[in-house]
Amino acid sequence: MADVLDQVRDVVDGQIDFEGQKITELLATILLVISGALSFFVGYILQDIKLAVYVGLGGTALTFLAVVPPWPFYNKNPVKWLPAGYAADLAASKSSQ
Amino acid sequence: MYNSLTRIQNTFGFFTTVAFVVAALIAASDLITPRTPTAGLLAPTNVQVVKGRPHYYSSKKEEYAIIKFSLDADLSSLFTWNTKQLFVYVTAEWPGPGNATNEAVIWDSIITNPSADHLQNIGPVAMKKLKRSAEGKTIDPSRGLLKLRNQKPKYQITHPSSRIAEKEDVTLKLHYNVQPWVGLLTWNQGQDIGPWKKLAGGISKTFNLPALKKKDAQKKKST
């Protein structure tokens, strides 16, 4: 039971590693700028303001989909922590010498 | 960006910025779109002044001018992707004492761009017809072509003094108001501003309002 709850919490929390955070930041900015530019030019060239709105909102929805869930792609460089008690062991071994 | 909530917040925050910039660009795109409205003909065809009451239970009697008119206008260049609707109105103007000018609207009309047809306040049958008239079109400049013949005025005009018969130097003027999806409202301007040309024509020759129509005289004629 506790395992299941832990899994649910992890999905909702959706933490990603530092590299992943860098990528999402960049991806969100680029995708939103592109969808904004696309919505303006498509709307202007086809003279269709409704299409511009839909392109803009569609691009934004796509950005949310790409950036918000903790895709495995964003967790490829987990931080390598030192093993537990490593520092204490080190200190102990030093004092015994 | 370390958990889902901050990613939602950051993405939405930047989305609002992008949406605002795109809206500003759309509004600015109007400035580089030429506007060349013209009015070929604007003339009164039948002018009457009658006595009437402002409402049914009023004891006050006022004079009302009923000005029928003909109008030819080409406002098609005002319809762009950012036009929601166009408000067109015709006013009658006549000089008052001193330098004052009296101005009263006698007729108006709302012309929607197809993108705003659903906003038009009309019945279901007329709505269907309106939508079908522009099926598959995102803008419909042909709606800006006005051709009115002996058009009945929507509003019968009077004056605070209740007297309007035999007024002199009356002119009819065509006005328009462009209402965009994003941006500022714009009216017909007095001079050219960049690619926006001023309304060519749209002012009738001066005419005089006739004397009050006598009910008795008319009755005698008809009998």
mmCIF file of C-alpha atoms in Angstrom:
data_model
loop_
_atom_site.group_PDB
_atom_site.id
_atom_site.type_symbol
_atom_site.label_atom_id
_atom_site.label_comp_id
_atom_site.label_asym_id
_atom_site.label_seq_id
_atom_site.Cartn_x
_atom_site.Cartn_y
_atom_site.Cartn_z
ATOM 1 C CA MET A 1 0.000 0.000 0.000
ATOM 2 C CA ALA A 2 2.708 2.450 0.987
ATOM 3 C CA ASP A 3 4.564 1.573 -2.211
ATOM 4 C CA VAL A 4 1.553 2.452 -4.325
ATOM 5 C CA LEU A 5 1.105 5.766 -2.512
ATOM 6 C CA ASP A 6 4.774 6.533 -3.010
ATOM 7 C CA GLN A 7 4.431 5.902 -6.738
ATOM 8 C CA VAL A 8 1.361 8.124 -6.977
ATOM 9 C CA ARG A 9 3.171 10.880 -5.101
ATOM 10 C CA ASP A 10 6.163 10.616 -7.405
ATOM 11 C CA VAL A 11 3.984 10.927 -10.529
ATOM 12 C CA VAL A 12 2.031 13.912 -9.174
ATOM 13 C CA ASP A 13 5.158 15.582 -7.871
ATOM 14 C CA GLY A 14 6.939 14.820 -11.128
ATOM 15 C CA GLN A 15 10.455 15.685 -10.079
ATOM 16 C CA ILE A 16 13.130 15.687 -12.751
ATOM 17 C CA ASP A 17 16.901 16.015 -12.570
ATOM 18 C CA PHE A 18 18.979 19.161 -13.147
ATOM 19 C CA GLU A 19 19.710 18.381 -16.794
ATOM 20 C CA GLY A 20 15.978 17.761 -17.323
ATOM 21 C CA GLN A 21 15.117 21.120 -15.754
ATOM 22 C CA LYS A 22 17.504 22.865 -18.120
ATOM 23 C CA ILE A 23 15.919 21.107 -21.103
ATOM 24 C CA THR A 24 12.310 21.826 -20.052
ATOM 25 C CA GLU A 25 13.086 25.511 -19.529
ATOM 26 C CA LEU A 26 14.573 25.768 -23.011
ATOM 27 C CA LEU A 27 11.873 23.611 -24.603
ATOM 28 C CA ALA A 28 8.987 25.593 -23.066
ATOM 29 C CA THR A 29 10.459 28.898 -24.262
ATOM 30 C CA ILE A 30 11.219 27.699 -27.783
ATOM 31 C CA LEU A 31 7.914 25.861 -28.323
ATOM 32 C CA LEU A 32 5.793 28.762 -27.083
ATOM 33 C CA VAL A 33 7.663 31.322 -29.190
ATOM 34 C CA ILE A 34 7.339 29.109 -32.266
ATOM 35 C CA SER A 35 3.620 28.486 -31.736
ATOM 36 C CA GLY A 36 3.048 32.228 -31.218
ATOM 37 C CA ALA A 37 4.942 33.158 -34.384
ATOM 38 C CA LEU A 38 3.224 30.388 -36.325
ATOM 39 C CA SER A 39 -0.227 31.465 -35.158
ATOM 40 C CA PHE A 40 0.409 35.064 -36.254
ATOM 41 C CA PHE A 41 1.795 34.245 -39.689
ATOM 42 C CA VAL A 42 -0.723 31.494 -40.486
ATOM 43 C CA GLY A 43 -3.537 33.817 -39.405
ATOM 44 C CA TYR A 44 -2.193 36.774 -41.351
ATOM 45 C CA ILE A 45 -1.479 34.884 -44.564
ATOM 46 C CA LEU A 46 -4.799 33.013 -44.557
ATOM 47 C CA GLN A 47 -6.620 36.080 -43.119
ATOM 48 C CA ASP A 48 -8.281 33.879 -40.517
ATOM 49 C CA ILE A 49 -8.237 35.037 -36.903
ATOM 50 C CA LYS A 50 -9.999 31.939 -35.570
ATOM 51 C CA LEU A 51 -7.297 29.746 -37.079
ATOM 52 C CA ALA A 52 -4.669 31.933 -35.399
ATOM 53 C CA VAL A 53 -6.323 31.391 -32.026
ATOM 54 C CA TYR A 54 -6.565 27.647 -32.546
ATOM 55 C CA VAL A 55 -2.932 27.360 -33.695
ATOM 56 C CA GLY A 56 -1.792 29.381 -30.676
ATOM 57 C CA LEU A 57 -3.829 27.365 -28.191
ATOM 58 C CA GLY A 58 -2.903 24.077 -29.877
ATOM 59 C CA GLY A 59 0.785 24.914 -29.710
ATOM 60 C CA THR A 60 0.442 25.847 -26.060
ATOM 61 C CA ALA A 61 -1.355 22.566 -25.267
ATOM 62 C CA LEU A 62 1.433 20.699 -27.031
ATOM 63 C CA THR A 63 4.029 22.605 -25.000
ATOM 64 C CA PHE A 64 2.275 21.678 -21.770
ATOM 65 C CA LEU A 65 2.195 18.044 -22.865
ATOM 66 C CA ALA A 66 5.896 18.082 -23.687
ATOM 67 C CA VAL A 67 7.079 19.920 -20.606
ATOM 68 C CA VAL A 68 4.826 19.177 -17.646
ATOM 69 C CA PRO A 69 4.803 15.365 -17.225
ATOM 70 C CA PRO A 70 8.068 13.945 -15.827
ATOM 71 C CA TRP A 71 8.989 12.081 -18.995
ATOM 72 C CA PRO A 72 11.826 9.543 -18.467
ATOM 73 C CA PHE A 73 13.781 11.662 -20.931
ATOM 74 C CA TYR A 74 14.161 14.325 -18.214
ATOM 75 C CA ASN A 75 15.593 11.877 -15.658
ATOM 76 C CA LYS A 76 18.575 10.530 -17.600
ATOM 77 C CA ASN A 77 21.197 12.286 -15.481
ATOM 78 C CA PRO A 78 20.259 11.631 -11.857
ATOM 79 C CA VAL A 79 22.535 13.150 -9.251
ATOM 80 C CA LYS A 80 25.012 10.561 -7.971
ATOM 81 C CA TRP A 81 24.939 10.865 -4.211
ATOM 82 C CA LEU A 82 27.705 9.497 -2.060
ATOM 83 C CA PRO A 83 26.672 6.273 -0.265
ATOM 84 C CA ALA A 84 24.976 6.733 3.119
ATOM 85 C CA GLY A 85 27.364 7.022 6.035
ATOM 86 C CA TYR A 86 30.320 7.517 3.698
ATOM 87 C CA ALA A 87 31.581 10.652 5.486
ATOM 88 C CA ALA A 88 31.254 9.019 8.942
ATOM 89 C CA ASP A 89 33.150 5.969 7.727
ATOM 90 C CA LEU A 90 35.851 8.226 6.345
ATOM 91 C CA ALA A 91 36.163 10.105 9.639
ATOM 92 C CA ALA A 92 36.267 6.867 11.615
ATOM 93 C CA SER A 93 38.967 5.383 9.429
ATOM 94 C CA LYS A 94 41.011 8.586 9.753
ATOM 95 C CA SER A 95 40.839 8.723 13.561
ATOM 96 C CA SER A 96 41.767 5.043 13.907
ATOM 97 C CA GLN A 97 45.006 5.582 12.006
ATOM 98 C CA MET B 1 11.162 23.553 -13.122
ATOM 99 C CA TYR B 2 11.975 20.739 -10.680
ATOM 100 C CA ASN B 3 8.410 19.463 -10.226
ATOM 101 C CA SER B 4 5.168 19.429 -12.249
ATOM 102 C CA LEU B 5 3.568 22.387 -10.487
ATOM 103 C CA THR B 6 6.429 24.796 -11.150
ATOM 104 C CA ARG B 7 6.550 23.632 -14.756
ATOM 105 C CA ILE B 8 2.821 24.358 -15.154
ATOM 106 C CA GLN B 9 3.253 27.778 -13.584
ATOM 107 C CA ASN B 10 6.284 28.746 -15.651
ATOM 108 C CA THR B 11 4.817 27.508 -18.923
ATOM 109 C CA PHE B 12 1.496 29.270 -18.341
ATOM 110 C CA GLY B 13 3.292 32.445 -17.307
ATOM 111 C CA PHE B 14 5.256 32.567 -20.524
ATOM 112 C CA PHE B 15 2.154 31.616 -22.528
ATOM 113 C CA THR B 16 0.409 34.785 -21.302
ATOM 114 C CA THR B 17 3.393 36.830 -22.484
ATOM 115 C CA VAL B 18 3.343 35.188 -25.916
ATOM 116 C CA ALA B 19 -0.433 35.649 -26.205
ATOM 117 C CA PHE B 20 -0.111 39.337 -25.372
ATOM 118 C CA VAL B 21 2.668 39.877 -27.921
ATOM 119 C CA VAL B 22 0.728 38.041 -30.651
ATOM 120 C CA ALA B 23 -2.362 40.144 -29.857
ATOM 121 C CA ALA B 24 -0.262 43.320 -30.108
ATOM 122 C CA LEU B 25 1.102 42.165 -33.479
ATOM 123 C CA ILE B 26 -2.436 41.454 -34.724
ATOM 124 C CA ALA B 27 -3.536 44.939 -33.670
ATOM 125 C CA ALA B 28 -0.455 46.433 -35.365
ATOM 126 C CA SER B 29 -1.132 44.513 -38.581
ATOM 127 C CA ASP B 30 -4.126 46.817 -39.102
ATOM 128 C CA LEU B 31 -1.805 49.798 -39.406
ATOM 129 C CA ILE B 32 -0.115 48.440 -42.525
ATOM 130 C CA THR B 33 -3.369 47.329 -44.177
ATOM 131 C CA PRO B 34 -4.642 50.003 -46.576
ATOM 132 C CA ARG B 35 -8.141 51.347 -46.041
ATOM 133 C CA THR B 36 -9.714 52.975 -49.063
ATOM 134 C CA PRO B 37 -13.389 53.519 -48.279
ATOM 135 C CA THR B 38 -15.434 55.357 -50.880
ATOM 136 C CA ALA B 39 -19.029 56.534 -51.082
ATOM 137 C CA GLY B 40 -20.378 57.155 -54.538
ATOM 138 C CA LEU B 41 -23.798 58.470 -53.746
ATOM 139 C CA LEU B 42 -25.481 59.870 -50.694
ATOM 140 C CA ALA B 43 -28.620 61.851 -51.301
ATOM 141 C CA PRO B 44 -32.009 62.362 -49.689
ATOM 142 C CA THR B 45 -34.838 60.991 -51.810
ATOM 143 C CA ASN B 46 -37.876 61.982 -49.807
ATOM 144 C CA VAL B 47 -38.036 64.350 -46.853
ATOM 145 C CA GLN B 48 -41.059 64.905 -44.648
ATOM 146 C CA VAL B 49 -41.660 66.715 -41.392
ATOM 147 C CA VAL B 50 -44.591 65.544 -39.312
ATOM 148 C CA LYS B 51 -45.962 66.177 -35.837
ATOM 149 C CA GLY B 52 -45.781 63.413 -33.328
ATOM 150 C CA ARG B 53 -45.318 62.389 -29.716
ATOM 151 C CA PRO B 54 -42.046 61.109 -28.224
ATOM 152 C CA HIS B 55 -44.020 58.195 -26.745
ATOM 153 C CA TYR B 56 -47.616 57.067 -26.596
ATOM 154 C CA TYR B 57 -48.678 58.660 -23.295
ATOM 155 C CA SER B 58 -46.796 61.901 -23.853
ATOM 156 C CA SER B 59 -48.802 65.103 -24.058
ATOM 157 C CA LYS B 60 -45.867 66.849 -25.692
ATOM 158 C CA LYS B 61 -45.983 67.278 -29.442
ATOM 159 C CA GLU B 62 -42.776 67.419 -31.419
ATOM 160 C CA GLU B 63 -41.813 67.807 -35.023
ATOM 161 C CA TYR B 64 -40.083 64.847 -36.586
ATOM 162 C CA ALA B 65 -38.122 64.799 -39.806
ATOM 163 C CA ILE B 66 -38.320 61.577 -41.810
ATOM 164 C CA ILE B 67 -35.492 61.540 -44.315
ATOM 165 C CA LYS B 68 -35.431 58.747 -46.858
ATOM 166 C CA PHE B 69 -32.129 58.451 -48.663
ATOM 167 C CA SER B 70 -30.092 56.546 -51.216
ATOM 168 C CA LEU B 71 -26.556 55.413 -50.580
ATOM 169 C CA ASP B 72 -23.788 53.755 -52.584
ATOM 170 C CA ALA B 73 -20.660 52.942 -50.638
ATOM 171 C CA ASP B 74 -17.684 50.626 -50.911
ATOM 172 C CA LEU B 75 -16.349 49.881 -47.437
ATOM 173 C CA SER B 76 -14.941 46.475 -48.409
ATOM 174 C CA SER B 77 -11.339 47.463 -47.634
ATOM 175 C CA LEU B 78 -12.269 47.788 -43.952
ATOM 176 C CA PHE B 79 -12.784 44.042 -43.672
ATOM 177 C CA THR B 80 -9.553 42.316 -42.647
ATOM 178 C CA TRP B 81 -8.800 39.302 -40.478
ATOM 179 C CA ASN B 82 -8.875 41.537 -37.429
ATOM 180 C CA THR B 83 -12.264 43.115 -38.195
ATOM 181 C CA LYS B 84 -14.991 41.870 -35.906
ATOM 182 C CA GLN B 85 -17.734 44.110 -37.146
ATOM 183 C CA LEU B 86 -18.324 47.384 -38.853
ATOM 184 C CA PHE B 87 -20.849 49.894 -37.581
ATOM 185 C CA VAL B 88 -22.106 52.111 -40.386
ATOM 186 C CA TYR B 89 -24.310 55.111 -39.709
ATOM 187 C CA VAL B 90 -25.741 58.074 -41.545
ATOM 188 C CA THR B 91 -26.233 61.386 -39.776
ATOM 189 C CA ALA B 92 -28.090 64.524 -40.698
ATOM 190 C CA GLU B 93 -26.288 67.723 -39.814
ATOM 191 C CA TRP B 94 -27.524 71.287 -39.826
ATOM 192 C CA PRO B 95 -26.134 74.489 -38.377
ATOM 193 C CA GLY B 96 -27.484 75.811 -35.094
ATOM 194 C CA PRO B 97 -27.164 79.286 -33.613
ATOM 195 C CA GLY B 98 -23.611 80.592 -33.486
ATOM 196 C CA ASN B 99 -21.088 78.001 -34.517
ATOM 197 C CA ALA B 100 -23.084 75.066 -33.149
ATOM 198 C CA THR B 101 -23.842 72.092 -35.337
ATOM 199 C CA ASN B 102 -26.801 69.815 -34.827
ATOM 200 C CA GLU B 103 -26.138 66.196 -35.583
ATOM 201 C CA ALA B 104 -28.561 63.284 -35.440
ATOM 202 C CA VAL B 105 -28.291 59.691 -36.606
ATOM 203 C CA ILE B 106 -31.035 58.687 -39.025
ATOM 204 C CA TRP B 107 -29.907 55.194 -39.961
ATOM 205 C CA ASP B 108 -27.325 52.644 -38.848
ATOM 206 C CA SER B 109 -26.324 49.089 -39.478
ATOM 207 C CA ILE B 110 -23.994 46.482 -38.004
ATOM 208 C CA ILE B 111 -22.082 44.483 -40.602
ATOM 209 C CA THR B 112 -20.298 41.477 -39.120
ATOM 210 C CA ASN B 113 -17.246 39.773 -40.511
ATOM 211 C CA PRO B 114 -17.929 36.028 -40.942
ATOM 212 C CA SER B 115 -15.687 35.378 -37.901
ATOM 213 C CA ALA B 116 -18.246 37.251 -35.756
ATOM 214 C CA ASP B 117 -21.505 36.109 -37.355
ATOM 215 C CA HIS B 118 -22.468 34.185 -34.225
ATOM 216 C CA LEU B 119 -22.513 37.458 -32.261
ATOM 217 C CA GLN B 120 -25.194 39.045 -34.434
ATOM 218 C CA ASN B 121 -28.432 39.469 -32.494
ATOM 219 C CA ILE B 122 -30.884 37.974 -35.007
ATOM 220 C CA GLY B 123 -33.332 35.117 -35.197
ATOM 221 C CA PRO B 124 -32.313 31.535 -36.016
ATOM 222 C CA VAL B 125 -33.530 31.648 -39.621
ATOM 223 C CA ALA B 126 -31.768 34.906 -40.418
ATOM 224 C CA MET B 127 -28.673 33.588 -38.629
ATOM 225 C CA LYS B 128 -28.619 30.477 -40.800
ATOM 226 C CA LYS B 129 -28.930 32.620 -43.908
ATOM 227 C CA LEU B 130 -26.190 34.973 -42.734
ATOM 228 C CA LYS B 131 -23.809 32.109 -41.994
ATOM 229 C CA ARG B 132 -24.557 30.423 -45.293
ATOM 230 C CA SER B 133 -23.859 33.665 -47.168
ATOM 231 C CA ALA B 134 -20.200 33.423 -46.169
ATOM 232 C CA GLU B 135 -19.743 29.679 -45.986
ATOM 233 C CA GLY B 136 -16.073 28.699 -46.180
ATOM 234 C CA LYS B 137 -14.951 32.322 -46.127
ATOM 235 C CA THR B 138 -12.909 33.756 -43.282
ATOM 236 C CA ILE B 139 -13.470 37.339 -44.370
ATOM 237 C CA ASP B 140 -16.139 38.661 -46.717
ATOM 238 C CA PRO B 141 -15.313 42.110 -48.073
ATOM 239 C CA SER B 142 -18.371 42.030 -50.333
ATOM 240 C CA ARG B 143 -20.445 42.755 -47.240
ATOM 241 C CA GLY B 144 -18.905 46.219 -47.278
ATOM 242 C CA LEU B 145 -20.632 47.057 -50.556
ATOM 243 C CA LEU B 146 -23.690 49.080 -49.649
ATOM 244 C CA LYS B 147 -26.402 49.860 -52.146
ATOM 245 C CA LEU B 148 -29.487 51.433 -50.658
ATOM 246 C CA ARG B 149 -32.306 52.925 -52.665
ATOM 247 C CA ASN B 150 -34.922 55.174 -51.092
ATOM 248 C CA GLN B 151 -34.011 53.681 -47.713
ATOM 249 C CA LYS B 152 -36.456 54.409 -44.909
ATOM 250 C CA PRO B 153 -34.660 55.978 -41.933
ATOM 251 C CA LYS B 154 -34.441 53.914 -38.752
ATOM 252 C CA TYR B 155 -34.761 56.996 -36.589
ATOM 253 C CA GLN B 156 -37.018 59.994 -37.024
ATOM 254 C CA ILE B 157 -35.146 62.985 -35.775
ATOM 255 C CA THR B 158 -36.163 66.035 -33.838
ATOM 256 C CA HIS B 159 -34.472 68.776 -31.835
ATOM 257 C CA PRO B 160 -34.547 69.679 -28.129
ATOM 258 C CA SER B 161 -36.636 72.700 -29.090
ATOM 259 C CA SER B 162 -39.175 70.302 -30.652
ATOM 260 C CA ARG B 163 -38.966 72.309 -33.866
ATOM 261 C CA ILE B 164 -37.235 70.961 -36.935
ATOM 262 C CA ALA B 165 -39.412 72.035 -39.874
ATOM 263 C CA GLU B 166 -37.906 74.354 -42.495
ATOM 264 C CA LYS B 167 -34.352 73.983 -41.218
ATOM 265 C CA GLU B 168 -31.843 75.006 -43.865
ATOM 266 C CA ASP B 169 -28.482 73.692 -45.035
ATOM 267 C CA VAL B 170 -29.009 70.136 -43.912
ATOM 268 C CA THR B 171 -26.464 67.575 -45.093
ATOM 269 C CA LEU B 172 -26.344 63.820 -44.773
ATOM 270 C CA LYS B 173 -23.028 62.273 -43.793
ATOM 271 C CA LEU B 174 -21.830 58.699 -43.851
ATOM 272 C CA HIS B 175 -19.784 57.488 -40.880
ATOM 273 C CA TYR B 176 -18.262 54.192 -39.972
ATOM 274 C CA ASN B 177 -16.706 52.607 -36.914
ATOM 275 C CA VAL B 178 -14.392 49.632 -37.301
ATOM 276 C CA GLN B 179 -14.530 47.284 -34.326
ATOM 277 C CA PRO B 180 -11.526 44.940 -34.351
ATOM 278 C CA TRP B 181 -11.014 41.661 -32.521
ATOM 279 C CA VAL B 182 -7.942 43.131 -30.844
ATOM 280 C CA GLY B 183 -6.922 46.761 -30.896
ATOM 281 C CA LEU B 184 -8.536 50.147 -30.751
ATOM 282 C CA LEU B 185 -11.866 51.197 -32.188
ATOM 283 C CA THR B 186 -11.391 53.448 -35.193
ATOM 284 C CA TRP B 187 -13.794 55.848 -36.826
ATOM 285 C CA ASN B 188 -13.727 57.461 -40.251
ATOM 286 C CA GLN B 189 -10.905 59.952 -40.003
ATOM 287 C CA GLY B 190 -10.827 63.502 -41.346
ATOM 288 C CA GLN B 191 -7.558 63.102 -43.215
ATOM 289 C CA ASP B 192 -5.311 60.405 -44.635
ATOM 290 C CA ILE B 193 -3.224 58.632 -41.993
ATOM 291 C CA GLY B 194 -0.532 56.485 -43.612
ATOM 292 C CA PRO B 195 -2.227 53.777 -45.685
ATOM 293 C CA TRP B 196 -5.617 54.700 -44.204
ATOM 294 C CA LYS B 197 -7.307 57.014 -46.666
ATOM 295 C CA LYS B 198 -10.099 59.275 -45.566
ATOM 296 C CA LEU B 199 -13.612 58.445 -46.681
ATOM 297 C CA ALA B 200 -14.004 59.681 -50.266
ATOM 298 C CA GLY B 201 -17.415 61.267 -50.678
ATOM 299 C CA GLY B 202 -20.051 60.363 -48.163
ATOM 300 C CA ILE B 203 -21.452 63.889 -47.818
ATOM 301 C CA SER B 204 -24.688 64.860 -49.522
ATOM 302 C CA LYS B 205 -25.488 68.209 -51.065
ATOM 303 C CA THR B 206 -27.241 70.595 -48.727
ATOM 304 C CA PHE B 207 -31.008 70.553 -48.679
ATOM 305 C CA ASN B 208 -33.769 72.181 -46.669
ATOM 306 C CA LEU B 209 -36.332 70.448 -44.556
ATOM 307 C CA PRO B 210 -39.879 71.074 -45.792
ATOM 308 C CA ALA B 211 -42.619 72.808 -43.867
ATOM 309 C CA LEU B 212 -44.734 70.810 -41.479
ATOM 310 C CA LYS B 213 -47.016 68.443 -43.288
ATOM 311 C CA LYS B 214 -50.604 69.482 -42.590
ATOM 312 C CA LYS B 215 -52.847 66.558 -41.744
ATOM 313 C CA ASP B 216 -55.996 68.471 -42.719
ATOM 314 C CA ALA B 217 -54.678 69.366 -46.127
ATOM 315 C CA GLN B 218 -53.776 65.772 -46.783
ATOM 316 C CA LYS B 219 -57.189 64.569 -45.673
ATOM 317 C CA LYS B 220 -58.906 67.017 -47.957
ATOM 318 C CA LYS B 221 -56.829 65.861 -50.879
ATOM 319 C CA SER B 222 -57.528 62.213 -50.272
ATOM 320 C CA THR B 223 -61.287 62.662 -49.923
#
